Amino acid sequence: MYDLSGKRVWVAGHRGMVGSGLVRALQDRSCDILTAPRAELDLLDQQAVRTWVQRERPQAIFLAAAKVGGILANASYPADFLYDNLMIETNIIEAAFRNDVEKLCFLGSSCIYPKLAPQPITEDSLLTGPLEPTNEWYAIAKIAGIKLAPAYRAQH
């Protein structure tokens, strides 16, 4: 178990539903919670993310940041959902690696599992069938991030 006591912990996506819940949960821990509002840090900008992580020196990162939307948004802007989410997670994971962040927790979503996955869903269901078409692009980006984190761990 990784102890957060005394650690600098960045919650990327702190204003979202999951990120704000993480911030509330972390307030009971003895850690320094770091946040970066969109006006301060563009997560799509690789250099800006690297510079921010280098300056702020988080020891742990909860990656809850993502471009999200409903069925209509996903259907109308598939490239944006795929590209933006790939950039956000790639920029943060790369910056974490480059700056020797001790722990990174990348948060997924139930939509990453096949549309017809057996219930209750188990982790080994990942990549065993077609995704729900209404959020496919978001799900593909999240799956890429889920695979990117252990790829960094394996290589580095």
CSV table of N, CA and C in Angstrom, one decimal:
chain,number,residue,atom,x,y,z
A,1,MET,N,0.8,-1.2,0.0
A,1,MET,CA,0.0,0.0,0.0
A,1,MET,C,0.9,1.2,0.0
A,2,TYR,N,0.6,2.2,-0.9
A,2,TYR,CA,1.3,3.4,-1.0
A,2,TYR,C,0.8,4.4,0.0
A,3,ASP,N,1.6,4.9,0.9
A,3,ASP,CA,1.2,5.9,1.9
A,3,ASP,C,1.3,7.3,1.3
A,4,LEU,N,0.2,8.0,1.4
A,4,LEU,CA,0.1,9.4,0.8
A,4,LEU,C,0.5,10.4,1.9
A,5,SER,N,0.7,10.0,3.1
A,5,SER,CA,1.1,11.0,4.2
A,5,SER,C,2.3,11.8,3.8
A,6,GLY,N,2.2,13.1,3.9
A,6,GLY,CA,3.3,14.0,3.6
A,6,GLY,C,3.7,14.1,2.2
A,7,LYS,N,2.9,13.5,1.3
A,7,LYS,CA,3.2,13.5,-0.2
A,7,LYS,C,2.5,14.7,-0.9
A,8,ARG,N,3.1,15.1,-2.0
A,8,ARG,CA,2.5,16.1,-2.9
A,8,ARG,C,1.7,15.3,-3.9
A,9,VAL,N,0.4,15.4,-3.9
A,9,VAL,CA,-0.5,14.6,-4.7
A,9,VAL,C,-1.3,15.5,-5.7
A,10,TRP,N,-1.1,15.2,-7.0
A,10,TRP,CA,-1.8,16.0,-8.0
A,10,TRP,C,-3.1,15.2,-8.4
A,11,VAL,N,-4.2,15.9,-8.3
A,11,VAL,CA,-5.5,15.3,-8.8
A,11,VAL,C,-5.7,16.1,-10.1
A,12,ALA,N,-5.4,15.4,-11.2
A,12,ALA,CA,-5.6,16.0,-12.6
A,12,ALA,C,-7.1,15.7,-12.9
A,13,GLY,N,-7.8,16.8,-13.2
A,13,GLY,CA,-9.2,16.7,-13.4
A,13,GLY,C,-10.0,16.9,-12.1
A,14,HIS,N,-9.5,17.8,-11.3
A,14,HIS,CA,-10.1,18.0,-9.9
A,14,HIS,C,-11.5,18.6,-10.0
A,15,ARG,N,-11.9,19.2,-11.1
A,15,ARG,CA,-13.2,19.8,-11.1
A,15,ARG,C,-14.3,18.8,-11.6
A,16,GLY,N,-13.9,17.7,-12.2
A,16,GLY,CA,-14.9,16.7,-12.7
A,16,GLY,C,-15.5,15.9,-11.6
A,17,MET,N,-16.5,15.1,-11.9
A,17,MET,CA,-17.2,14.3,-11.0
A,17,MET,C,-16.3,13.4,-10.1
A,18,VAL,N,-15.4,12.7,-10.8
A,18,VAL,CA,-14.5,11.7,-10.1
A,18,VAL,C,-13.4,12.5,-9.4
A,19,GLY,N,-12.8,13.4,-10.1
A,19,GLY,CA,-11.7,14.2,-9.5
A,19,GLY,C,-12.1,15.0,-8.3
A,20,SER,N,-13.3,15.6,-8.3
A,20,SER,CA,-13.7,16.4,-7.1
A,20,SER,C,-14.0,15.4,-6.0
A,21,GLY,N,-14.4,14.2,-6.2
A,21,GLY,CA,-14.6,13.2,-5.2
A,21,GLY,C,-13.3,12.8,-4.6
A,22,LEU,N,-12.3,12.7,-5.5
A,22,LEU,CA,-10.9,12.3,-5.0
A,22,LEU,C,-10.4,13.4,-4.1
A,23,VAL,N,-10.6,14.7,-4.5
A,23,VAL,CA,-10.1,15.8,-3.7
A,23,VAL,C,-10.7,15.8,-2.3
A,24,ARG,N,-12.0,15.5,-2.3
A,24,ARG,CA,-12.8,15.5,-1.0
A,24,ARG,C,-12.2,14.3,-0.1
A,25,ALA,N,-12.0,13.2,-0.7
A,25,ALA,CA,-11.5,12.0,0.0
A,25,ALA,C,-10.0,12.2,0.5
A,26,LEU,N,-9.2,12.9,-0.3
A,26,LEU,CA,-7.9,13.2,0.1
A,26,LEU,C,-7.7,14.2,1.2
A,27,GLN,N,-8.7,15.0,1.4
A,27,GLN,CA,-8.7,16.1,2.4
A,27,GLN,C,-8.5,15.5,3.8
A,28,ASP,N,-8.9,14.3,4.0
A,28,ASP,CA,-8.8,13.6,5.3
A,28,ASP,C,-7.4,12.9,5.5
A,29,ARG,N,-6.6,13.0,4.4
A,29,ARG,CA,-5.3,12.4,4.5
A,29,ARG,C,-4.3,13.5,4.8
A,30,SER,N,-3.1,13.1,5.2
A,30,SER,CA,-2.1,14.1,5.5
A,30,SER,C,-1.2,14.4,4.3
A,31,CYS,N,-1.8,14.8,3.2
A,31,CYS,CA,-1.0,15.1,2.0
A,31,CYS,C,-1.3,16.5,1.5
A,32,ASP,N,-0.4,16.9,0.6
A,32,ASP,CA,-0.6,18.3,0.0
A,32,ASP,C,-1.3,18.0,-1.3
A,33,ILE,N,-2.5,18.5,-1.5
A,33,ILE,CA,-3.3,18.2,-2.7
A,33,ILE,C,-3.0,19.4,-3.7
A,34,LEU,N,-2.5,18.9,-4.9
A,34,LEU,CA,-2.2,19.9,-5.9
A,34,LEU,C,-3.3,19.8,-7.0
A,35,THR,N,-3.7,21.0,-7.5
A,35,THR,CA,-4.7,21.1,-8.6
A,35,THR,C,-4.1,22.1,-9.6
A,36,ALA,N,-4.6,22.0,-10.8
A,36,ALA,CA,-4.2,22.9,-11.8
A,36,ALA,C,-5.5,23.2,-12.7
A,37,PRO,N,-6.1,24.3,-12.4
A,37,PRO,CA,-7.3,24.7,-13.2
A,37,PRO,C,-6.9,24.9,-14.7
A,38,ARG,N,-7.9,24.7,-15.5
A,38,ARG,CA,-7.7,24.8,-17.0
A,38,ARG,C,-7.0,26.1,-17.4
A,39,ALA,N,-7.4,27.2,-16.7
A,39,ALA,CA,-6.8,28.5,-17.1
A,39,ALA,C,-5.3,28.6,-16.7
A,40,GLU,N,-4.9,27.7,-15.8
A,40,GLU,CA,-3.5,27.7,-15.4
A,40,GLU,C,-2.7,26.7,-16.2
A,41,LEU,N,-3.3,25.6,-16.6
A,41,LEU,CA,-2.6,24.5,-17.3
A,41,LEU,C,-3.4,23.8,-18.4
A,42,ASP,N,-3.0,23.9,-19.6
A,42,ASP,CA,-3.7,23.2,-20.7
A,42,ASP,C,-3.1,21.8,-20.8
A,43,LEU,N,-3.9,20.8,-20.5
A,43,LEU,CA,-3.4,19.4,-20.5
A,43,LEU,C,-3.1,18.9,-21.9
A,44,LEU,N,-3.6,19.6,-22.9
A,44,LEU,CA,-3.3,19.2,-24.3
A,44,LEU,C,-1.9,19.7,-24.7
A,45,ASP,N,-1.3,20.5,-24.0
A,45,ASP,CA,0.0,21.1,-24.3
A,45,ASP,C,1.1,20.3,-23.6
A,46,GLN,N,1.8,19.5,-24.3
A,46,GLN,CA,2.8,18.6,-23.7
A,46,GLN,C,3.9,19.4,-22.9
A,47,GLN,N,4.4,20.4,-23.5
A,47,GLN,CA,5.5,21.2,-22.8
A,47,GLN,C,4.9,21.8,-21.6
A,48,ALA,N,3.7,22.4,-21.6
A,48,ALA,CA,3.1,23.0,-20.4
A,48,ALA,C,3.0,22.0,-19.3
A,49,VAL,N,2.5,20.8,-19.6
A,49,VAL,CA,2.3,19.7,-18.6
A,49,VAL,C,3.7,19.3,-18.1
A,50,ARG,N,4.7,19.1,-18.9
A,50,ARG,CA,6.0,18.8,-18.4
A,50,ARG,C,6.6,19.8,-17.5
A,51,THR,N,6.4,21.1,-17.9
A,51,THR,CA,6.9,22.2,-17.1
A,51,THR,C,6.2,22.3,-15.7
A,52,TRP,N,4.9,22.1,-15.7
A,52,TRP,CA,4.1,22.2,-14.5
A,52,TRP,C,4.5,21.1,-13.6
A,53,VAL,N,4.6,19.8,-14.1
A,53,VAL,CA,5.0,18.7,-13.2
A,53,VAL,C,6.4,18.9,-12.7
A,54,GLN,N,7.3,19.4,-13.5
A,54,GLN,CA,8.7,19.6,-13.1
A,54,GLN,C,8.7,20.7,-12.0
A,55,ARG,N,7.9,21.7,-12.1
A,55,ARG,CA,7.9,22.8,-11.1
A,55,ARG,C,7.2,22.4,-9.8
A,56,GLU,N,6.0,21.7,-9.9
A,56,GLU,CA,5.2,21.4,-8.8
A,56,GLU,C,5.7,20.1,-8.0
A,57,ARG,N,6.4,19.2,-8.7
A,57,ARG,CA,7.0,18.0,-8.2
A,57,ARG,C,6.0,17.1,-7.4
A,58,PRO,N,4.9,16.7,-8.0
A,58,PRO,CA,4.0,15.8,-7.3
A,58,PRO,C,4.7,14.5,-7.2
A,59,GLN,N,4.4,13.8,-6.0
A,59,GLN,CA,5.0,12.5,-5.8
A,59,GLN,C,4.0,11.4,-6.2
A,60,ALA,N,2.7,11.8,-6.3
A,60,ALA,CA,1.7,10.9,-6.7
A,60,ALA,C,0.7,11.7,-7.6
A,61,ILE,N,0.1,11.0,-8.6
A,61,ILE,CA,-0.8,11.6,-9.5
A,61,ILE,C,-2.0,10.7,-9.6
A,62,PHE,N,-3.2,11.3,-9.5
A,62,PHE,CA,-4.5,10.6,-9.8
A,62,PHE,C,-4.9,11.3,-11.1
A,63,LEU,N,-4.9,10.5,-12.2
A,63,LEU,CA,-5.3,11.0,-13.5
A,63,LEU,C,-6.7,10.8,-13.8
A,64,ALA,N,-7.5,11.8,-13.4
A,64,ALA,CA,-9.0,11.7,-13.6
A,64,ALA,C,-9.4,12.7,-14.7
A,65,ALA,N,-8.5,13.4,-15.3
A,65,ALA,CA,-8.8,14.4,-16.3
A,65,ALA,C,-9.2,13.7,-17.6
A,66,ALA,N,-10.2,14.2,-18.3
A,66,ALA,CA,-10.6,13.7,-19.5
A,66,ALA,C,-11.6,14.6,-20.2
A,67,LYS,N,-11.7,14.5,-21.5
A,67,LYS,CA,-12.8,15.2,-22.2
A,67,LYS,C,-14.0,14.2,-22.2
A,68,VAL,N,-15.1,14.7,-21.6
A,68,VAL,CA,-16.2,13.8,-21.5
A,68,VAL,C,-17.5,14.5,-22.1
A,69,GLY,N,-18.4,13.7,-22.4
A,69,GLY,CA,-19.7,14.2,-23.0
A,69,GLY,C,-20.7,13.1,-23.1
A,70,GLY,N,-21.8,13.5,-23.5
A,70,GLY,CA,-22.9,12.5,-23.7
A,70,GLY,C,-22.9,11.8,-25.1
A,71,ILE,N,-23.9,11.1,-25.4
A,71,ILE,CA,-24.0,10.4,-26.6
A,71,ILE,C,-23.9,11.3,-27.9
A,72,LEU,N,-24.6,12.4,-27.8
A,72,LEU,CA,-24.6,13.3,-29.0
A,72,LEU,C,-23.2,13.9,-29.2
A,73,ALA,N,-22.6,14.3,-28.1
A,73,ALA,CA,-21.2,14.9,-28.2
A,73,ALA,C,-20.2,13.8,-28.8
A,74,ASN,N,-20.3,12.6,-28.3
A,74,ASN,CA,-19.4,11.5,-28.8
A,74,ASN,C,-19.6,11.3,-30.2
A,75,ALA,N,-20.9,11.3,-30.6
A,75,ALA,CA,-21.2,11.0,-32.1
A,75,ALA,C,-20.8,12.2,-32.9
A,76,SER,N,-20.9,13.4,-32.4
A,76,SER,CA,-20.7,14.6,-33.3
A,76,SER,C,-19.2,14.9,-33.4
A,77,TYR,N,-18.4,14.5,-32.4
A,77,TYR,CA,-17.0,14.9,-32.3
A,77,TYR,C,-16.1,13.7,-32.0
A,78,PRO,N,-16.2,12.6,-32.8
A,78,PRO,CA,-15.4,11.5,-32.4
A,78,PRO,C,-13.9,11.7,-32.4
A,79,ALA,N,-13.4,12.5,-33.4
A,79,ALA,CA,-11.9,12.8,-33.5
A,79,ALA,C,-11.5,13.6,-32.3
A,80,ASP,N,-12.3,14.5,-31.8
A,80,ASP,CA,-12.0,15.3,-30.7
A,80,ASP,C,-11.9,14.5,-29.4
A,81,PHE,N,-12.8,13.6,-29.2
A,81,PHE,CA,-12.8,12.7,-28.1
A,81,PHE,C,-11.6,11.8,-28.1
A,82,LEU,N,-11.3,11.2,-29.2
A,82,LEU,CA,-10.1,10.4,-29.3
A,82,LEU,C,-8.8,11.2,-29.1
A,83,TYR,N,-8.6,12.2,-29.9
A,83,TYR,CA,-7.4,13.0,-29.8
A,83,TYR,C,-7.2,13.7,-28.5
A,84,ASP,N,-8.2,14.4,-28.0
A,84,ASP,CA,-8.0,15.1,-26.7
A,84,ASP,C,-7.7,14.2,-25.6
A,85,ASN,N,-8.4,13.1,-25.5
A,85,ASN,CA,-8.1,12.1,-24.4
A,85,ASN,C,-6.8,11.4,-24.5
A,86,LEU,N,-6.4,11.1,-25.7
A,86,LEU,CA,-5.1,10.6,-25.9
A,86,LEU,C,-4.0,11.6,-25.5
A,87,MET,N,-4.2,12.8,-25.9
A,87,MET,CA,-3.2,13.8,-25.5
A,87,MET,C,-3.1,14.1,-24.0
A,88,ILE,N,-4.3,14.2,-23.4
A,88,ILE,CA,-4.3,14.4,-21.9
A,88,ILE,C,-3.5,13.3,-21.2
A,89,GLU,N,-3.9,12.1,-21.5
A,89,GLU,CA,-3.3,11.0,-20.7
A,89,GLU,C,-1.8,10.8,-21.1
A,90,THR,N,-1.5,10.9,-22.4
A,90,THR,CA,-0.1,10.8,-22.8
A,90,THR,C,0.8,11.8,-22.2
A,91,ASN,N,0.3,13.1,-22.2
A,91,ASN,CA,1.1,14.2,-21.7
A,91,ASN,C,1.4,14.0,-20.2
A,92,ILE,N,0.3,13.6,-19.4
A,92,ILE,CA,0.5,13.4,-18.0
A,92,ILE,C,1.4,12.2,-17.7
A,93,ILE,N,1.1,11.1,-18.3
A,93,ILE,CA,1.9,9.9,-18.1
A,93,ILE,C,3.4,10.1,-18.4
A,94,GLU,N,3.7,10.7,-19.6
A,94,GLU,CA,5.0,11.1,-20.0
A,94,GLU,C,5.7,12.0,-19.0
A,95,ALA,N,5.0,13.0,-18.6
A,95,ALA,CA,5.6,14.0,-17.6
A,95,ALA,C,5.8,13.3,-16.3
A,96,ALA,N,5.0,12.4,-15.9
A,96,ALA,CA,5.2,11.6,-14.6
A,96,ALA,C,6.5,10.8,-14.7
A,97,PHE,N,6.7,10.1,-15.9
A,97,PHE,CA,7.9,9.4,-16.1
A,97,PHE,C,9.1,10.3,-16.1
A,98,ARG,N,9.1,11.3,-16.8
A,98,ARG,CA,10.2,12.2,-17.0
A,98,ARG,C,10.6,12.9,-15.7
A,99,ASN,N,9.7,13.0,-14.7
A,99,ASN,CA,9.9,13.7,-13.5
A,99,ASN,C,9.9,12.8,-12.3
A,100,ASP,N,10.1,11.5,-12.5
A,100,ASP,CA,10.2,10.5,-11.4
A,100,ASP,C,9.1,10.5,-10.4
A,101,VAL,N,7.9,10.7,-10.9
A,101,VAL,CA,6.7,10.6,-10.0
A,101,VAL,C,6.7,9.2,-9.5
A,102,GLU,N,6.5,9.0,-8.1
A,102,GLU,CA,6.5,7.7,-7.5
A,102,GLU,C,5.3,6.8,-7.9
A,103,LYS,N,4.1,7.4,-7.9
A,103,LYS,CA,2.9,6.6,-8.2
A,103,LYS,C,2.0,7.4,-9.1
A,104,LEU,N,1.4,6.6,-10.0
A,104,LEU,CA,0.4,7.2,-10.9
A,104,LEU,C,-0.8,6.3,-10.9
A,105,CYS,N,-2.0,6.8,-10.7
A,105,CYS,CA,-3.2,6.1,-10.7
A,105,CYS,C,-4.1,6.6,-11.9
A,106,PHE,N,-4.2,5.8,-13.0
A,106,PHE,CA,-4.9,6.2,-14.2
A,106,PHE,C,-6.3,5.6,-14.0
A,107,LEU,N,-7.3,6.5,-14.0
A,107,LEU,CA,-8.7,6.1,-13.8
A,107,LEU,C,-9.4,5.7,-15.2
A,108,GLY,N,-10.0,4.6,-15.2
A,108,GLY,CA,-10.7,4.2,-16.4
A,108,GLY,C,-12.2,4.5,-16.3
A,109,SER,N,-13.0,3.7,-16.9
A,109,SER,CA,-14.5,3.9,-16.9
A,109,SER,C,-15.1,2.6,-17.3
A,110,SER,N,-16.3,2.4,-16.9
A,110,SER,CA,-17.0,1.1,-17.3
A,110,SER,C,-17.2,1.0,-18.8
A,111,CYS,N,-17.1,2.1,-19.5
A,111,CYS,CA,-17.3,2.1,-21.0
A,111,CYS,C,-16.1,1.5,-21.7
A,112,ILE,N,-15.0,1.2,-21.0
A,112,ILE,CA,-13.9,0.6,-21.7
A,112,ILE,C,-14.1,-0.9,-21.9
A,113,TYR,N,-15.1,-1.4,-21.3
A,113,TYR,CA,-15.4,-2.9,-21.4
A,113,TYR,C,-16.3,-3.1,-22.6
A,114,PRO,N,-16.3,-4.4,-23.1
A,114,PRO,CA,-17.2,-4.7,-24.2
A,114,PRO,C,-18.7,-4.4,-23.9
A,115,LYS,N,-19.4,-4.0,-24.9
A,115,LYS,CA,-20.8,-3.7,-24.7
A,115,LYS,C,-21.6,-4.9,-24.0
A,116,LEU,N,-21.2,-6.1,-24.4
A,116,LEU,CA,-21.9,-7.3,-23.9
A,116,LEU,C,-21.1,-8.1,-22.9
A,117,ALA,N,-20.3,-7.4,-22.1
A,117,ALA,CA,-19.4,-8.1,-21.1
A,117,ALA,C,-20.3,-8.7,-20.1
A,118,PRO,N,-19.9,-9.9,-19.6
A,118,PRO,CA,-20.7,-10.5,-18.6
A,118,PRO,C,-20.7,-9.6,-17.3
A,119,GLN,N,-21.9,-9.7,-16.7
A,119,GLN,CA,-22.1,-8.9,-15.4
A,119,GLN,C,-22.0,-9.8,-14.2
A,120,PRO,N,-21.4,-9.4,-13.1
A,120,PRO,CA,-20.7,-8.1,-13.0
A,120,PRO,C,-19.4,-8.1,-13.9
A,121,ILE,N,-19.0,-7.0,-14.3
A,121,ILE,CA,-17.8,-6.9,-15.2
A,121,ILE,C,-16.5,-7.2,-14.4
A,122,THR,N,-15.7,-8.0,-14.9
A,122,THR,CA,-14.4,-8.3,-14.3
A,122,THR,C,-13.3,-7.7,-15.2
A,123,GLU,N,-12.1,-7.4,-14.6
A,123,GLU,CA,-11.0,-6.8,-15.4
A,123,GLU,C,-10.6,-7.6,-16.6
A,124,ASP,N,-10.7,-8.9,-16.5
A,124,ASP,CA,-10.2,-9.8,-17.6
A,124,ASP,C,-11.2,-9.7,-18.8
A,125,SER,N,-12.3,-8.9,-18.7
A,125,SER,CA,-13.2,-8.7,-19.8
A,125,SER,C,-12.7,-7.7,-20.8
A,126,LEU,N,-11.7,-6.9,-20.4
A,126,LEU,CA,-11.1,-5.9,-21.3
A,126,LEU,C,-10.6,-6.5,-22.6
A,127,LEU,N,-11.0,-5.8,-23.7
A,127,LEU,CA,-10.6,-6.2,-25.0
A,127,LEU,C,-11.1,-7.6,-25.5
A,128,THR,N,-12.2,-8.0,-24.9
A,128,THR,CA,-12.8,-9.3,-25.4
A,128,THR,C,-14.0,-9.2,-26.3
A,129,GLY,N,-14.3,-8.0,-26.7
A,129,GLY,CA,-15.5,-7.8,-27.6
A,129,GLY,C,-15.7,-6.4,-28.0
A,130,PRO,N,-16.6,-6.2,-28.9
A,130,PRO,CA,-16.9,-4.8,-29.4
A,130,PRO,C,-17.4,-3.8,-28.2
A,131,LEU,N,-17.0,-2.6,-28.4
A,131,LEU,CA,-17.4,-1.6,-27.4
A,131,LEU,C,-18.7,-1.0,-27.8
A,132,GLU,N,-19.3,-0.3,-26.8
A,132,GLU,CA,-20.6,0.4,-27.1
A,132,GLU,C,-20.3,1.5,-28.1
A,133,PRO,N,-21.0,1.5,-29.2
A,133,PRO,CA,-20.7,2.5,-30.3
A,133,PRO,C,-20.9,3.9,-29.9
A,134,THR,N,-21.8,4.2,-28.9
A,134,THR,CA,-22.1,5.6,-28.6
A,134,THR,C,-20.9,6.3,-27.8
A,135,ASN,N,-20.0,5.5,-27.3
A,135,ASN,CA,-18.8,6.2,-26.6
A,135,ASN,C,-17.5,5.5,-27.0
A,136,GLU,N,-17.5,4.9,-28.2
A,136,GLU,CA,-16.3,4.1,-28.6
A,136,GLU,C,-15.0,4.9,-28.6
A,137,TRP,N,-15.1,6.2,-29.1
A,137,TRP,CA,-13.8,6.9,-29.2
A,137,TRP,C,-13.3,7.3,-27.9
A,138,TYR,N,-14.1,7.7,-27.0
A,138,TYR,CA,-13.7,7.9,-25.6
A,138,TYR,C,-13.1,6.6,-25.0
A,139,ALA,N,-13.8,5.5,-25.2
A,139,ALA,CA,-13.3,4.2,-24.6
A,139,ALA,C,-12.0,3.8,-25.2
A,140,ILE,N,-11.8,4.0,-26.5
A,140,ILE,CA,-10.5,3.6,-27.1
A,140,ILE,C,-9.4,4.4,-26.6
A,141,ALA,N,-9.6,5.7,-26.4
A,141,ALA,CA,-8.5,6.5,-25.8
A,141,ALA,C,-8.2,6.1,-24.3
A,142,LYS,N,-9.3,5.8,-23.5
A,142,LYS,CA,-9.0,5.3,-22.2
A,142,LYS,C,-8.3,4.0,-22.2
A,143,ILE,N,-8.6,3.1,-23.1
A,143,ILE,CA,-7.9,1.8,-23.1
A,143,ILE,C,-6.5,2.0,-23.5
A,144,ALA,N,-6.2,2.9,-24.4
A,144,ALA,CA,-4.8,3.3,-24.8
A,144,ALA,C,-4.0,3.7,-23.5
A,145,GLY,N,-4.6,4.6,-22.7
A,145,GLY,CA,-4.0,5.1,-21.5
A,145,GLY,C,-3.7,3.9,-20.5
A,146,ILE,N,-4.7,3.1,-20.4
A,146,ILE,CA,-4.6,1.9,-19.5
A,146,ILE,C,-3.4,1.0,-19.9
A,147,LYS,N,-3.2,0.9,-21.2
A,147,LYS,CA,-2.1,0.1,-21.7
A,147,LYS,C,-0.8,0.9,-21.7
A,148,LEU,N,-0.8,2.2,-21.8
A,148,LEU,CA,0.4,3.0,-21.8
A,148,LEU,C,1.1,3.0,-20.5
A,149,ALA,N,0.4,3.1,-19.4
A,149,ALA,CA,1.0,3.1,-18.1
A,149,ALA,C,1.8,1.9,-17.8
A,150,PRO,N,1.3,0.7,-18.0
A,150,PRO,CA,2.2,-0.5,-17.8
A,150,PRO,C,3.3,-0.7,-18.8
A,151,ALA,N,3.1,-0.1,-20.0
A,151,ALA,CA,4.1,-0.1,-21.0
A,151,ALA,C,5.3,0.7,-20.5
A,152,TYR,N,5.1,1.8,-20.0
A,152,TYR,CA,6.2,2.7,-19.4
A,152,TYR,C,6.8,1.9,-18.3
A,153,ARG,N,6.1,1.3,-17.4
A,153,ARG,CA,6.6,0.5,-16.3
A,153,ARG,C,7.5,-0.6,-16.8
A,154,ALA,N,7.0,-1.3,-17.8
A,154,ALA,CA,7.8,-2.5,-18.3
A,154,ALA,C,9.1,-2.0,-19.0
A,155,GLN,N,9.0,-0.9,-19.7
A,155,GLN,CA,10.2,-0.5,-20.5
A,155,GLN,C,11.2,0.3,-19.5
A,156,HIS,N,10.7,1.0,-18.6
A,156,HIS,CA,11.5,1.9,-17.8
A,156,HIS,C,11.6,1.4,-16.3
